Coordinates of C-alpha atoms in Angstrom, one line a residue:
M1 CA 4.3 -15.0 -7.8
A2 CA 7.1 -12.5 -7.0
I3 CA 10.6 -13.9 -6.6
V4 CA 12.1 -13.2 -3.1
I5 CA 15.9 -13.1 -2.6
L6 CA 17.0 -12.3 0.5
K7 CA 20.9 -11.8 1.5
K8 CA 21.7 -11.5 5.6
T9 CA 22.8 -8.2 6.2
D10 CA 25.6 -6.8 7.9
K11 CA 23.8 -6.7 11.7
G12 CA 23.0 -10.6 10.4
H13 CA 26.4 -11.5 9.7
D14 CA 27.3 -9.8 13.2
A15 CA 24.7 -12.1 14.9
L16 CA 25.9 -15.2 13.2
R17 CA 29.4 -14.9 14.1
V18 CA 28.7 -13.7 17.7
R19 CA 25.8 -16.0 18.7
D20 CA 23.7 -13.1 19.3
P21 CA 20.5 -14.1 21.2
S22 CA 18.2 -12.1 18.7
L23 CA 19.1 -14.9 16.5
P24 CA 17.9 -18.0 18.0
L25 CA 19.0 -21.0 17.6
R26 CA 16.2 -22.8 15.8
L27 CA 16.8 -20.2 13.2
R28 CA 19.9 -20.4 12.7
P29 CA 19.7 -23.2 9.8
A30 CA 17.5 -20.9 8.0
F31 CA 19.7 -18.1 8.1
I32 CA 22.7 -19.4 7.2
L33 CA 20.7 -20.9 3.8
F34 CA 20.1 -17.6 2.8
D35 CA 23.2 -16.4 0.8
G36 CA 21.4 -14.2 -1.8
K37 CA 21.0 -16.7 -4.0
K38 CA 18.2 -18.7 -3.6
N39 CA 14.7 -17.4 -3.3
I40 CA 12.6 -18.5 -0.5
E41 CA 11.1 -21.0 -1.9
Q42 CA 14.4 -22.9 -2.4
V43 CA 15.5 -22.4 1.2
M44 CA 12.1 -23.4 2.6
A45 CA 12.5 -26.9 0.5
L46 CA 15.6 -27.3 2.5
L47 CA 14.4 -27.3 5.6
P48 CA 13.0 -29.6 7.7
K49 CA 10.0 -29.6 7.7
Q50 CA 8.7 -30.4 11.4
Q51 CA 7.6 -26.8 11.6
G52 CA 5.5 -26.1 8.7
N53 CA 5.6 -23.3 6.0
L54 CA 3.4 -21.0 7.9
Q55 CA 5.9 -20.9 10.9
I56 CA 9.0 -21.1 8.7
L57 CA 7.1 -17.9 6.8
A58 CA 6.8 -16.4 10.0
D59 CA 10.4 -16.6 11.4
I60 CA 11.5 -15.3 7.9
K61 CA 9.6 -12.4 8.8
M62 CA 10.9 -12.0 12.1
L63 CA 14.5 -11.9 10.4
V64 CA 13.5 -8.9 7.9
E65 CA 11.7 -7.0 10.9
H66 CA 14.8 -7.2 13.1
G67 CA 17.3 -6.2 10.2
L68 CA 18.9 -9.4 10.2
L69 CA 18.1 -10.5 6.3
E70 CA 17.5 -7.8 3.9
L71 CA 16.1 -8.3 0.1
Q72 CA 19.3 -9.0 -2.6
Q73 CA 19.3 -6.0 -5.3
G74 CA 19.6 -7.0 -8.3
G75 CA 18.8 -9.5 -10.7
P76 CA 15.6 -11.4 -10.4
A77 CA 15.4 -9.8 -6.9
E78 CA 14.2 -6.7 -8.8
Q79 CA 11.3 -8.0 -9.2
A80 CA 10.5 -9.5 -5.7
V81 CA 8.8 -7.9 -2.9
Y82 CA 8.6 -7.9 1.1
L83 CA 6.9 -10.1 3.0
S84 CA 3.5 -9.5 4.3
E85 CA 1.0 -10.9 6.1
G86 CA -1.5 -12.3 3.6
T87 CA 1.3 -13.7 1.3
D88 CA 0.0 -16.2 -0.6
T89 CA 2.3 -19.2 -0.7
D90 CA 0.7 -21.4 -3.4

């Protein structure tokens, strides 16, 4: 499995700062954890399990699609791939 490390974009930082509705309240805890150092699995381990892994992955994908998160360049993320439908989480 590829290592995927995401970081906030400038648009993402702005959305968080101004509490933009494009960043829903329920997604903020996950969004805040993406610091360009933790991979997706590490972030998911820190989140409450109420939503389930598939919902969390769908939320992360939505944040990427809306330009709020992007792939971290350099380091282990050079081996990474963007989330795609059907990503195997095992």
